[in-house]
PDB file of C-alpha atoms and ligand atoms in Angstrom:
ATOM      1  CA  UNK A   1      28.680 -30.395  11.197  1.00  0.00           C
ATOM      2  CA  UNK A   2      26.599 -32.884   9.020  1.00  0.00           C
ATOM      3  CA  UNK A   3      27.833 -32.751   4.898  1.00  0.00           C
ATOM      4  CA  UNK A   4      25.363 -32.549   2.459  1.00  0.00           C
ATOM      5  CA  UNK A   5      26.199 -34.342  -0.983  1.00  0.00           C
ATOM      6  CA  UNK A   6      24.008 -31.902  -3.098  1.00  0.00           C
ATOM      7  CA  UNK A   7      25.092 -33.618  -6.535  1.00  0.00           C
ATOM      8  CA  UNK A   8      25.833 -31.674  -9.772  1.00  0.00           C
ATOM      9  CA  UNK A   9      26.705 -28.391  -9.759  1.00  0.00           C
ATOM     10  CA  UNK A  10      22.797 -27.646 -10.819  1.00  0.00           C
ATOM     11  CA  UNK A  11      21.418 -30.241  -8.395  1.00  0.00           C
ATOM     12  CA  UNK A  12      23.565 -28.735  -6.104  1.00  0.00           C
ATOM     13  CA  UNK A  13      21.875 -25.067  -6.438  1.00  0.00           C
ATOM     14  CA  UNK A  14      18.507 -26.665  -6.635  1.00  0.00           C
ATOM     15  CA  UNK A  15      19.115 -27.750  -3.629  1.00  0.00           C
ATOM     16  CA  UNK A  16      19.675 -25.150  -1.678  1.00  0.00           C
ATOM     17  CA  UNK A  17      17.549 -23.074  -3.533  1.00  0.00           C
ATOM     18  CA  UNK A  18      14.334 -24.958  -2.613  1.00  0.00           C
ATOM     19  CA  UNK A  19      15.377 -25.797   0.622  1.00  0.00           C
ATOM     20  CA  UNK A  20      15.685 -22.095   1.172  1.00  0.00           C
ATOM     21  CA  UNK A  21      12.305 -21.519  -0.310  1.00  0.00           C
ATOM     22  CA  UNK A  22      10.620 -24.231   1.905  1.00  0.00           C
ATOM     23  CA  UNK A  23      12.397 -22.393   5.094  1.00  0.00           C
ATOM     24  CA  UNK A  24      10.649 -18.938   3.637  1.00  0.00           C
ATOM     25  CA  UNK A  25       7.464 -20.666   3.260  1.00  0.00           C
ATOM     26  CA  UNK A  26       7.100 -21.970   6.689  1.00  0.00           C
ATOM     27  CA  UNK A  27       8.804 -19.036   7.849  1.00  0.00           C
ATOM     28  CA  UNK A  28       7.754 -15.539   5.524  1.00  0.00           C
ATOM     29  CA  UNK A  29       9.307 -13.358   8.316  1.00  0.00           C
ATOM     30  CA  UNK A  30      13.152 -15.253   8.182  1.00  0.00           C
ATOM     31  CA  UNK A  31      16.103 -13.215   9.231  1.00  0.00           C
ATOM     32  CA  UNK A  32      18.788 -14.392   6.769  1.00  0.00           C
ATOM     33  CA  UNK A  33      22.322 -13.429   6.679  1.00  0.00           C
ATOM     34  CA  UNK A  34      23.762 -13.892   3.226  1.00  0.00           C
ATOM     35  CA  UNK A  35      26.882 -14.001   1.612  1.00  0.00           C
ATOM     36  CA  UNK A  36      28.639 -12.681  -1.721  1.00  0.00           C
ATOM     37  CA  UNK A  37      31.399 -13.839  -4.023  1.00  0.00           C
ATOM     38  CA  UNK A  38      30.446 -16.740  -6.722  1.00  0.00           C
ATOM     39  CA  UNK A  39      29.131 -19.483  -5.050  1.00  0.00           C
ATOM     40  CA  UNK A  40      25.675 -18.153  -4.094  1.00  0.00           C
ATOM     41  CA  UNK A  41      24.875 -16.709  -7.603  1.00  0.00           C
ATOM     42  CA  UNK A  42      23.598 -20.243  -8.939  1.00  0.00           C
ATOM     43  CA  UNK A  43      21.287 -19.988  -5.807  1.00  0.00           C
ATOM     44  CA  UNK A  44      20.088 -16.756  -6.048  1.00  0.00           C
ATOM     45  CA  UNK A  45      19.063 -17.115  -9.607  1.00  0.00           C
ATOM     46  CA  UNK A  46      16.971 -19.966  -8.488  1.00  0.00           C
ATOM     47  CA  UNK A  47      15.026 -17.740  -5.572  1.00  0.00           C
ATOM     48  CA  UNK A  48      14.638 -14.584  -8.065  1.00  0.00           C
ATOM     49  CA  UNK A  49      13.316 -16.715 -10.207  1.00  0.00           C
ATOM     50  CA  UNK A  50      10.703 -18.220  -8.019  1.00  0.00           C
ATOM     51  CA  UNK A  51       9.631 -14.850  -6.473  1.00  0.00           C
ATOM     52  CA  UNK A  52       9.053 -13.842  -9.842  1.00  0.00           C
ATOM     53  CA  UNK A  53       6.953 -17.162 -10.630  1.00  0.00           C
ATOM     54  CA  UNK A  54       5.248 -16.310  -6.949  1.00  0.00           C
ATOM     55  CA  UNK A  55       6.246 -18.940  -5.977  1.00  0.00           C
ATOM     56  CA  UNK A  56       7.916 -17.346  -2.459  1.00  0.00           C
ATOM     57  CA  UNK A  57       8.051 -13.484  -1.325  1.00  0.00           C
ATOM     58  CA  UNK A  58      11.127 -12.102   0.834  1.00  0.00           C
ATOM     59  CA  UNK A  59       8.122  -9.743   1.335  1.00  0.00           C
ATOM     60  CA  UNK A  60       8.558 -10.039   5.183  1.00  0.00           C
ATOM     61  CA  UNK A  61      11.941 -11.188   4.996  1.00  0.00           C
ATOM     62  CA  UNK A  62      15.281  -9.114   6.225  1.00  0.00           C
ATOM     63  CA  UNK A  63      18.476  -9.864   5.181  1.00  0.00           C
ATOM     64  CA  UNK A  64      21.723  -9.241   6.351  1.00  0.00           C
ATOM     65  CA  UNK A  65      24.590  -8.614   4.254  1.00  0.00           C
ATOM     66  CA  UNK A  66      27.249 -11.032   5.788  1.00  0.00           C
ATOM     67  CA  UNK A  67      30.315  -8.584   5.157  1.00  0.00           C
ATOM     68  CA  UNK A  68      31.804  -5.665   3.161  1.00  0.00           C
ATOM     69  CA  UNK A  69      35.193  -4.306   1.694  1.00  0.00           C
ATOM     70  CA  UNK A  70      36.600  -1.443   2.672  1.00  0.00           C
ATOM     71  CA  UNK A  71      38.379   1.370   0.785  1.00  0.00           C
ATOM     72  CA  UNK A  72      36.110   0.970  -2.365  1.00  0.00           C
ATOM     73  CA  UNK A  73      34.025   3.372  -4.060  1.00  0.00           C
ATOM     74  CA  UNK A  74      30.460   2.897  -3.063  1.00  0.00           C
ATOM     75  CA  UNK A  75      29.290   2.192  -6.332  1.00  0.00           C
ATOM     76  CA  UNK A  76      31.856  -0.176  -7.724  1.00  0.00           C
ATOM     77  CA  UNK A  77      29.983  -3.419  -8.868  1.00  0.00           C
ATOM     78  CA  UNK A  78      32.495  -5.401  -6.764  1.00  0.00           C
ATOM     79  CA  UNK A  79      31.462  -4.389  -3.209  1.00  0.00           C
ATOM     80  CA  UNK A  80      29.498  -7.120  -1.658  1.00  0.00           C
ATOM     81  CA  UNK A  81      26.381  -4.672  -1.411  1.00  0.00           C
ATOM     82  CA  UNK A  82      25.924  -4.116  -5.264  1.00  0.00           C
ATOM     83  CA  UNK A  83      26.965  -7.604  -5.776  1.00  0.00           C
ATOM     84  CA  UNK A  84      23.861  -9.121  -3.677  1.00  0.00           C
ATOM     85  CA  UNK A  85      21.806  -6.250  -4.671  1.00  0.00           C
ATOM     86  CA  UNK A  86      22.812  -7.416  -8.300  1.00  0.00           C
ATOM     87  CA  UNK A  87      22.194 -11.099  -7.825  1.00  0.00           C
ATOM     88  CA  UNK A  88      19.295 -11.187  -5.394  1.00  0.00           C
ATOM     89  CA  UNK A  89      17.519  -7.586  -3.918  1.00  0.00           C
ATOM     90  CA  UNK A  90      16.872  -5.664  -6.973  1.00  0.00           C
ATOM     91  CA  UNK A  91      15.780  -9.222  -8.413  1.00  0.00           C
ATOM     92  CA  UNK A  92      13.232  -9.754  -5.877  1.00  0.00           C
ATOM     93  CA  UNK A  93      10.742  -8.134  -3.941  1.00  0.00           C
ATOM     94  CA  UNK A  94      12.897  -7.837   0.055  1.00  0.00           C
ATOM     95  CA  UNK A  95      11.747  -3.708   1.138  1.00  0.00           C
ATOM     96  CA  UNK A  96      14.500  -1.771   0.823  1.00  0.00           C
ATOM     97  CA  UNK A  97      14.481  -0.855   4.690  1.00  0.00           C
ATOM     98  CA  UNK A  98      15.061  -4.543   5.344  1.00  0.00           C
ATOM     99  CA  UNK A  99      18.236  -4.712   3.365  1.00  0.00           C
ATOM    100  CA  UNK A 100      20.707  -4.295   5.839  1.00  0.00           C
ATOM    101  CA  UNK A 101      24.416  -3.598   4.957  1.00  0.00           C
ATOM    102  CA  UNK A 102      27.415  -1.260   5.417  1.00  0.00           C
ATOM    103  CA  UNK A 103      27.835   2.002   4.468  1.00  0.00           C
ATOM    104  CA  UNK A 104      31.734   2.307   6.265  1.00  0.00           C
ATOM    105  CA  UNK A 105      30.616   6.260   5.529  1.00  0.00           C
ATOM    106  CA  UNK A 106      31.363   7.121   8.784  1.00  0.00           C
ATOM    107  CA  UNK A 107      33.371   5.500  12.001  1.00  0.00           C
ATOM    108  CA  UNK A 108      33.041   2.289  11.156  1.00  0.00           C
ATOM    109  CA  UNK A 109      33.926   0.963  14.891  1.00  0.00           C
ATOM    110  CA  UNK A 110      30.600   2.449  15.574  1.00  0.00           C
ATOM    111  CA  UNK A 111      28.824   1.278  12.918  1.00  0.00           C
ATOM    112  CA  UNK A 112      30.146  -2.503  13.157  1.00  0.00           C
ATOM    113  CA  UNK A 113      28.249  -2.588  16.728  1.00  0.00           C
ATOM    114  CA  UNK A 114      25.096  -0.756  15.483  1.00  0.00           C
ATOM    115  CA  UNK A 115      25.284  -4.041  12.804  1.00  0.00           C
ATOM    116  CA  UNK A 116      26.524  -6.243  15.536  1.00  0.00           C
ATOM    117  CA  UNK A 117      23.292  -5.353  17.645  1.00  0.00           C
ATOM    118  CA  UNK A 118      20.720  -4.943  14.773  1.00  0.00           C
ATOM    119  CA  UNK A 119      21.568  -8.612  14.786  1.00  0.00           C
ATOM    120  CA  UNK A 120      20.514  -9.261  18.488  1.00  0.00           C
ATOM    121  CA  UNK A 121      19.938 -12.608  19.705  1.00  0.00           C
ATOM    122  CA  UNK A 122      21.420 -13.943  15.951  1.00  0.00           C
ATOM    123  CA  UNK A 123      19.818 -14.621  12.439  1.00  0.00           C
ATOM    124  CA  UNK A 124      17.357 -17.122  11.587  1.00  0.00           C
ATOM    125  CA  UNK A 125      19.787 -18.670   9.278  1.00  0.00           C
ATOM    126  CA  UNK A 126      23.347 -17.893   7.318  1.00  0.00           C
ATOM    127  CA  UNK A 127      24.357 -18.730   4.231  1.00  0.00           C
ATOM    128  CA  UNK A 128      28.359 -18.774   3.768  1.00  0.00           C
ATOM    129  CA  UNK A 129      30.753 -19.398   0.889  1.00  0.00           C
ATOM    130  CA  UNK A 130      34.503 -21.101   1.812  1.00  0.00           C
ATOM    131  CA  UNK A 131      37.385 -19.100   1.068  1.00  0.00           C
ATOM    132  CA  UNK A 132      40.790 -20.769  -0.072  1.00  0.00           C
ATOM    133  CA  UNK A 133      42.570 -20.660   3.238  1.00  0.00           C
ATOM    134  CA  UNK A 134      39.043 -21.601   5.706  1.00  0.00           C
ATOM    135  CA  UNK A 135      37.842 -17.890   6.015  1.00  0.00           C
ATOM    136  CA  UNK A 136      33.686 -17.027   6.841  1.00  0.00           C
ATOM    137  CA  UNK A 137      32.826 -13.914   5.625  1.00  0.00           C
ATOM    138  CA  UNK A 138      36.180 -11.957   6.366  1.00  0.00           C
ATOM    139  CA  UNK A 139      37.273 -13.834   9.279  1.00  0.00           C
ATOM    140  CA  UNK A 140      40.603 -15.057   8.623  1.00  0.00           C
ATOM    141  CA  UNK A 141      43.052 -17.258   9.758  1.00  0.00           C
ATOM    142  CA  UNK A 142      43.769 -16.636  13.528  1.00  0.00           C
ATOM    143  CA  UNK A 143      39.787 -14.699  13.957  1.00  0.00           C
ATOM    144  CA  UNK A 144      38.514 -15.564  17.182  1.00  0.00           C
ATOM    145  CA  UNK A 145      35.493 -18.238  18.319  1.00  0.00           C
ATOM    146  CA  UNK A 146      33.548 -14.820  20.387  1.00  0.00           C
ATOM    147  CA  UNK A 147      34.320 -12.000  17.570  1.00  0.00           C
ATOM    148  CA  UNK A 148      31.981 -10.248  16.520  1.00  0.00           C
ATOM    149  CA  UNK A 149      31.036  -7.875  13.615  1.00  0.00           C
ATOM    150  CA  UNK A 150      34.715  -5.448  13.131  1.00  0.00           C
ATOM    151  CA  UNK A 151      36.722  -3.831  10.729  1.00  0.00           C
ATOM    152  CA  UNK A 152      39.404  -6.595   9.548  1.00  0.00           C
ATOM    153  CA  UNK A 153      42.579  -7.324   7.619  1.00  0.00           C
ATOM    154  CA  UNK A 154      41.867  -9.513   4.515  1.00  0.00           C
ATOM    155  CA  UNK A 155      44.839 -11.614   4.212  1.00  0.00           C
ATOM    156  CA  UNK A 156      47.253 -11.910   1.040  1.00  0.00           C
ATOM    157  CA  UNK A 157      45.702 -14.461  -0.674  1.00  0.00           C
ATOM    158  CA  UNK A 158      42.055 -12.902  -0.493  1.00  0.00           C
ATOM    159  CA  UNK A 159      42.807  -9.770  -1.547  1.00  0.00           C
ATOM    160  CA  UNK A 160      44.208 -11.574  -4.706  1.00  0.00           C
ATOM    161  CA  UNK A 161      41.059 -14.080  -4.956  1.00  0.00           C
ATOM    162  CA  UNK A 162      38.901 -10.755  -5.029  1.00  0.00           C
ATOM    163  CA  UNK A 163      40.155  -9.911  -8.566  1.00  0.00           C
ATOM    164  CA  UNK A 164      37.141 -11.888  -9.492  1.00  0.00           C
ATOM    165  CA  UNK A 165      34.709  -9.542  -8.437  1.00  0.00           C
ATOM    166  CA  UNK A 166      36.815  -5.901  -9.527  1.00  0.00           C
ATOM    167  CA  UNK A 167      37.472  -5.014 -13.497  1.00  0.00           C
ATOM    168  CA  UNK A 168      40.316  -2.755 -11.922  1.00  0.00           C
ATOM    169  CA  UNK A 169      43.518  -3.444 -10.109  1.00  0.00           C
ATOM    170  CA  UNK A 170      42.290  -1.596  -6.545  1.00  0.00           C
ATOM    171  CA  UNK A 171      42.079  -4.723  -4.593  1.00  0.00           C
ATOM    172  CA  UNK A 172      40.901  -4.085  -1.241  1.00  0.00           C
ATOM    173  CA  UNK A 173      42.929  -5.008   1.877  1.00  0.00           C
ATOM    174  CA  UNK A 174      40.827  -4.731   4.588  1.00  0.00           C
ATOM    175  CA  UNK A 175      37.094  -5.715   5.239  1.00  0.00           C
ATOM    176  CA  UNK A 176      34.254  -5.341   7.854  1.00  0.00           C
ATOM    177  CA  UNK A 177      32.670  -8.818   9.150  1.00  0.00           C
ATOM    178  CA  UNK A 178      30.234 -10.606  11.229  1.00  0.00           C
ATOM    179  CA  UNK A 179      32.386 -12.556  13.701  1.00  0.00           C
ATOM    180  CA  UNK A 180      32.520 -15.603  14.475  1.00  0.00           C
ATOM    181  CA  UNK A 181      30.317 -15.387  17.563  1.00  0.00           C
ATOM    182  CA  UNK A 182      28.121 -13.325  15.320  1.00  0.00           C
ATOM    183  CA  UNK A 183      27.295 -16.072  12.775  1.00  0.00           C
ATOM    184  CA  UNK A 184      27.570 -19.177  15.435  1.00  0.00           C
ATOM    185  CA  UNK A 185      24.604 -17.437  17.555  1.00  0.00           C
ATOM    186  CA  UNK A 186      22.451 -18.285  14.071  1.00  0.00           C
ATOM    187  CA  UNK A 187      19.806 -20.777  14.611  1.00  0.00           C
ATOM    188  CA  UNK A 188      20.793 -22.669  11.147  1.00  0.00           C
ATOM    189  CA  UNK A 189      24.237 -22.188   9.065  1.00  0.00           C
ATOM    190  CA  UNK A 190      24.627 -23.768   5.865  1.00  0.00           C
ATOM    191  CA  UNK A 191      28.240 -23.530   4.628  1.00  0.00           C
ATOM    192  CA  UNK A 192      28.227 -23.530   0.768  1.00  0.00           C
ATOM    193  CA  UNK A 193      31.423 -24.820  -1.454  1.00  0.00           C
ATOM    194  CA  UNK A 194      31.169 -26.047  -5.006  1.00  0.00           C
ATOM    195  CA  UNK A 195      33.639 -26.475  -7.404  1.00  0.00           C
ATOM    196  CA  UNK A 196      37.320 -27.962  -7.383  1.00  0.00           C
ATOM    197  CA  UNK A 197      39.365 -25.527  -5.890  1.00  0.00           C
ATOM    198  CA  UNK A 198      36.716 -26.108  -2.581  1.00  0.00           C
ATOM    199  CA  UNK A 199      37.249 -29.587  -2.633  1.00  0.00           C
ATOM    200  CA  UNK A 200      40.314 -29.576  -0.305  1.00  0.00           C
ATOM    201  CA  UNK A 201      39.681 -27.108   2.250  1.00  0.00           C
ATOM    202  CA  UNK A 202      36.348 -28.696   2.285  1.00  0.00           C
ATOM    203  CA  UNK A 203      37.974 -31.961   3.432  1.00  0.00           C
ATOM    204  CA  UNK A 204      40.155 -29.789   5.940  1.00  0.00           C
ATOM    205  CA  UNK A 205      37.321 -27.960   7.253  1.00  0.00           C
ATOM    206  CA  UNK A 206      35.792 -31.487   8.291  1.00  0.00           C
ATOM    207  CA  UNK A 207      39.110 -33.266   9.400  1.00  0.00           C
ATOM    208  CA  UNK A 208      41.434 -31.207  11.121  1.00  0.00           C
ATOM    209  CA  UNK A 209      41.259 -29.881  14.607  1.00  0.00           C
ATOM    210  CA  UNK A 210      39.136 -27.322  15.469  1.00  0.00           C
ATOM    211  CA  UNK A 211      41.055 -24.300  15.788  1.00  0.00           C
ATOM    212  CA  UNK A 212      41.355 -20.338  14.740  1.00  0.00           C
ATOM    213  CA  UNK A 213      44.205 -21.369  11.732  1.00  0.00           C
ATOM    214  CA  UNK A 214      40.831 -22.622  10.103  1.00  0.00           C
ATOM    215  CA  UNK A 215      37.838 -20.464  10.642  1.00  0.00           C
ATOM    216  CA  UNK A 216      35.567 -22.651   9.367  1.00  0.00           C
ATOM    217  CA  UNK A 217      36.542 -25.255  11.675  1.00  0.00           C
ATOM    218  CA  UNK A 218      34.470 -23.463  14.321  1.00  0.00           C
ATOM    219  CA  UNK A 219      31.318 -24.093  12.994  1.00  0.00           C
ATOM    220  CA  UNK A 220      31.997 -27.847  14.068  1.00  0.00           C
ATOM    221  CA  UNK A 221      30.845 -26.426  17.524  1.00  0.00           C
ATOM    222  CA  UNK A 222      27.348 -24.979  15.795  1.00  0.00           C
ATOM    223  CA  UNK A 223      24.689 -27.406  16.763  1.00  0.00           C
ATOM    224  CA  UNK A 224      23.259 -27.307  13.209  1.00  0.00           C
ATOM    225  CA  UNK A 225      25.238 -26.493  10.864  1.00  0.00           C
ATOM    226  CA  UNK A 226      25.356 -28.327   7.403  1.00  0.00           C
ATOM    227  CA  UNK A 227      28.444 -28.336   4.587  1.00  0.00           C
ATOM    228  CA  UNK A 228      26.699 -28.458   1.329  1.00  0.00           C
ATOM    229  CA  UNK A 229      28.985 -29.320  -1.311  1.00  0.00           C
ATOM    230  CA  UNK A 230      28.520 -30.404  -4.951  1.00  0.00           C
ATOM    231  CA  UNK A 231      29.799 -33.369  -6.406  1.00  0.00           C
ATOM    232  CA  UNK A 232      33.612 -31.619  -7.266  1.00  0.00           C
ATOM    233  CA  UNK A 233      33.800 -29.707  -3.839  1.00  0.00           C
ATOM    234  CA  UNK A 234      32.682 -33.060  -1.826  1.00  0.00           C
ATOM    235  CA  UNK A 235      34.850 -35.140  -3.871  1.00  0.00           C
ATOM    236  CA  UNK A 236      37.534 -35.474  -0.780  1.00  0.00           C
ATOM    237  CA  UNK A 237      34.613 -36.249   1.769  1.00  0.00           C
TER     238      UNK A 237
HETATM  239  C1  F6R B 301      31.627 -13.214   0.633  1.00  0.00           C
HETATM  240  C2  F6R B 301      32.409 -13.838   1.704  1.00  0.00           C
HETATM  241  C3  F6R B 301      33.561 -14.740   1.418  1.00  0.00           C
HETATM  242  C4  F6R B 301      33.260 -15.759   0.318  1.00  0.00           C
HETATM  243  C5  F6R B 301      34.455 -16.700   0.106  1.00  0.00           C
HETATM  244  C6  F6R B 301      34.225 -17.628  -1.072  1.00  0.00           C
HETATM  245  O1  F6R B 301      30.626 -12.399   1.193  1.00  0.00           O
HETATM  246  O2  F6R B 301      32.129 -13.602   2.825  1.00  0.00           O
HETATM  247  O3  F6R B 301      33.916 -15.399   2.608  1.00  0.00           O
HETATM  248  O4  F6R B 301      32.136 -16.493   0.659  1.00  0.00           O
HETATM  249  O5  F6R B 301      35.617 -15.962  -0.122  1.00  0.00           O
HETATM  250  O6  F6R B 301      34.134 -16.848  -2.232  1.00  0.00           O
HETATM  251  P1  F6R B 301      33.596 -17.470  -3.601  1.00  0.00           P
HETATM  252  O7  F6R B 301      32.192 -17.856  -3.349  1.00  0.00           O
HETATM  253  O8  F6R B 301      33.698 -16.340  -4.602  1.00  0.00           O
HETATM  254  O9  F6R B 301      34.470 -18.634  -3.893  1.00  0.00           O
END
């Protein structure tokens, strides 16, 4: 795992941002898989903003929504779906058909391998935020190197770190995921953290043995992965 120092919180995003764009320029036809909560949004801003400049098309792009909560209605602005649809899809110009997330309408065992093998041989490249305690997308503490895309527990403490995204006390307590083996069969992951409250599991994720108490300690094994962290999440690296 090789850490990027991206710099400012806005150097940071710029960043990313245009080093995402340059991968879609080279590459118009890149299978992404993306994330939700806060970190991205800075990002995302940046690439609906150059789509809209035409600068870059996700024209012949498909994306991946990395993960979903469960038990929430399907229009409340705090599932991950309306949340990247928010940020990014209905900002830029990705088909609709190529927007690929859950709909956990139906048996969602079923559904998690129709996702896991829409996926196939893995995506182009995945964006991921940090969570608190070392969780990818909802793959807690103790999740597996080989999982792959499930229904989940969230634990405790991200249940309660999802208030951010709900304006109602409903928190959800259970998730569906790409696993582990899902996201480390990507070609390129880029592990996002900005901010203070990243800056120590940050350092963890980087230091301490590789092992399922710290999902994000598996991606140590991924040939290419990069940490890209802003000045206050990389300030313990
Ligand atoms: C979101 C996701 C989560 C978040 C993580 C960090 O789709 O999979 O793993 O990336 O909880 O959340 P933020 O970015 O809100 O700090």
């Amino acid at each position: 795992m090789r850490v990027v120092k991206g710099g400012s919180r806005e150097q940071w995003a710029d960043f990313v941002a245009e080093t995402l764009i340059a991968r879609l320029q080279v590459r118009p036809a890149l299978r992404l898989c993306l994330p939700t909560g806060l970190t991205p949004v800075p990002i995302y801003d940046r690439i609906a903003t150059a789509v809209a400049a035409g600068r870059v098309s996700l024209g012949h792009a498909e994306v991946f929504l990395l993960d979903e909560f469960g038990g929430v209605d399907p229009d409340d602005p705090g599932r991950c779906d309306q949340m990247l649809r928010r940020f990014l899809v209905a900002r830029v110009d990705l088909p609709e058909a190529r927007f690929h997330r859950f709909t956990l309408a139906g048996d969602i065992a079923a559904e998690c391998d129709a996702y896991e093998r829409s996926i196939g041989a893995g995506c182009d490249l995945t964006l991921l935020g940090l969570g608190g305690n070392g969780h990818i997308g909802m793959n807690e503490p103790g999740a597996a190197a080989d999982s792959l895309t499930r229904r989940v527990d969230l634990a405790p403490e991200t249940t309660a770190a999802s208030a951010r995204y709900f304006s109602h006390d409903r928190l959800p307590t259970w998730g569906v995921t790409m696993g582990i083996g899902t996201i480390m069969r990507s070609e390129e992951v880029w592990l996002l953290a900005a901010g203070t409250n990243k800056a120590a599991i940050a350092a963890r994720t980087v230091r301490e043995p590789v092992s399922d108490s710290l999902p994000a300690s598996w991606l140590r094994a991924h040939p290419t992965t990069l940490l890209i962290v802003d000045d206050e999440a990389g300030a313990r690296l």
